[in-house]
CSV table of C-alpha atoms in Angstrom, one decimal:
chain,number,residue,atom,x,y,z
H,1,UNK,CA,158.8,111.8,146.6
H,2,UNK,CA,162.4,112.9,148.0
H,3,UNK,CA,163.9,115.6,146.5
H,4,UNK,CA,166.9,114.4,144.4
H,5,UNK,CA,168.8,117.7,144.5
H,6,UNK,CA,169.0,117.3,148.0
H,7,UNK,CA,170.6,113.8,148.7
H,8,UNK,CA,174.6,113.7,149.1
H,9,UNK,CA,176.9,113.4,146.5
H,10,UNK,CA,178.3,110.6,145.5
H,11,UNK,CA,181.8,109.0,147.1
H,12,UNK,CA,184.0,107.6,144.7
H,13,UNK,CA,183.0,105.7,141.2
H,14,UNK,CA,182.3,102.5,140.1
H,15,UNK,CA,185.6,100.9,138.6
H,16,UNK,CA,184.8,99.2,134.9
H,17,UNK,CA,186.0,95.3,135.1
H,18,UNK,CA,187.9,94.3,132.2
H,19,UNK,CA,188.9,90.9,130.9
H,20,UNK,CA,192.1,91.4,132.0
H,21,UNK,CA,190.8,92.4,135.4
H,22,UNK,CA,189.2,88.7,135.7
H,23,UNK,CA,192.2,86.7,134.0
H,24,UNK,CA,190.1,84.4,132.3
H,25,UNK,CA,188.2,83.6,135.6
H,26,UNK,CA,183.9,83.8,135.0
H,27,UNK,CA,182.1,85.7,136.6
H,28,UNK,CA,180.3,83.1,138.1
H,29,UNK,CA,183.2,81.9,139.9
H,30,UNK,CA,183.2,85.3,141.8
H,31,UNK,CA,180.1,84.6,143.9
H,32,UNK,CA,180.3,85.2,147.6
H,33,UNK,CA,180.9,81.8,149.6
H,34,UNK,CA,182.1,83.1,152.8
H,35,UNK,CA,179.0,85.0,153.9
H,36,UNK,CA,175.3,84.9,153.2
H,37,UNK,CA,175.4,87.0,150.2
H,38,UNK,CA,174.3,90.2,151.6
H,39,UNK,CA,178.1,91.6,152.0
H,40,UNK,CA,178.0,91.6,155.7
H,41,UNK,CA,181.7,90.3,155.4
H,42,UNK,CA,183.2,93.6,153.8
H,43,UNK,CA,184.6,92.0,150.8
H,44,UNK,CA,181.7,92.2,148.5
H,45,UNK,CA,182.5,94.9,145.4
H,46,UNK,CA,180.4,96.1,142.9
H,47,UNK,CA,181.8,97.0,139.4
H,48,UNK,CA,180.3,97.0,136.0
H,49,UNK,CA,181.0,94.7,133.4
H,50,UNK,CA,180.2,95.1,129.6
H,51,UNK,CA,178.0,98.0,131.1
H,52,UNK,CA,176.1,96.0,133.1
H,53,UNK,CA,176.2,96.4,137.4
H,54,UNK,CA,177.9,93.3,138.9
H,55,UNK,CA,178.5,92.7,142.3
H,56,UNK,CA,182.0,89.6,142.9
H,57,UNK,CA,183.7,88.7,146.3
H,58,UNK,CA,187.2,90.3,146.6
H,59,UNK,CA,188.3,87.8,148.6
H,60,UNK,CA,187.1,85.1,146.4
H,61,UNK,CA,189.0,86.7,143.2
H,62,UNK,CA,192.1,86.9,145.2
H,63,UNK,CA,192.1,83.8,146.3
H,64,UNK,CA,191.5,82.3,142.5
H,65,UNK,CA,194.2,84.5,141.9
H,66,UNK,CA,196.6,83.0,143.7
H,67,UNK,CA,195.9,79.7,142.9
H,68,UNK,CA,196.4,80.8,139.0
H,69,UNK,CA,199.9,81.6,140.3
């Protein structure tokens, strides 16, 4: 078993999505459609939601975004 007092720390935090955040878009409208899903592209984020892990597509949201004017 590895020795968890041993691994690196951890870069950075996990920012908290609000309602706001999302702009009355769903979460499922987030999804990845540019790559395969794995992230390969760069733009895939995770953040947690009502305390709950969730991984969206930046570019995705910001393109929703923009169409929301």
């Amino acid at each position: 078993m590895p020795d968890i007092s041993k691994a690196p720390a951890m870069k950075g935090r996990i920012q908290e999505l609000t309602d706001e955040d999302l702009n009355g878009l769903e979460l499922s409208d987030l999804n990845c459609r540019g790559c395969s899903g794995y992230g390969n592209c760069g733009y895939r984020s995770y953040r947690l939601y009502k305390g709950k892990a969730v991984s969206l597509c930046i570019s995705r949201m910001e393109e929703l975004m923009g169409e929301q004017g």
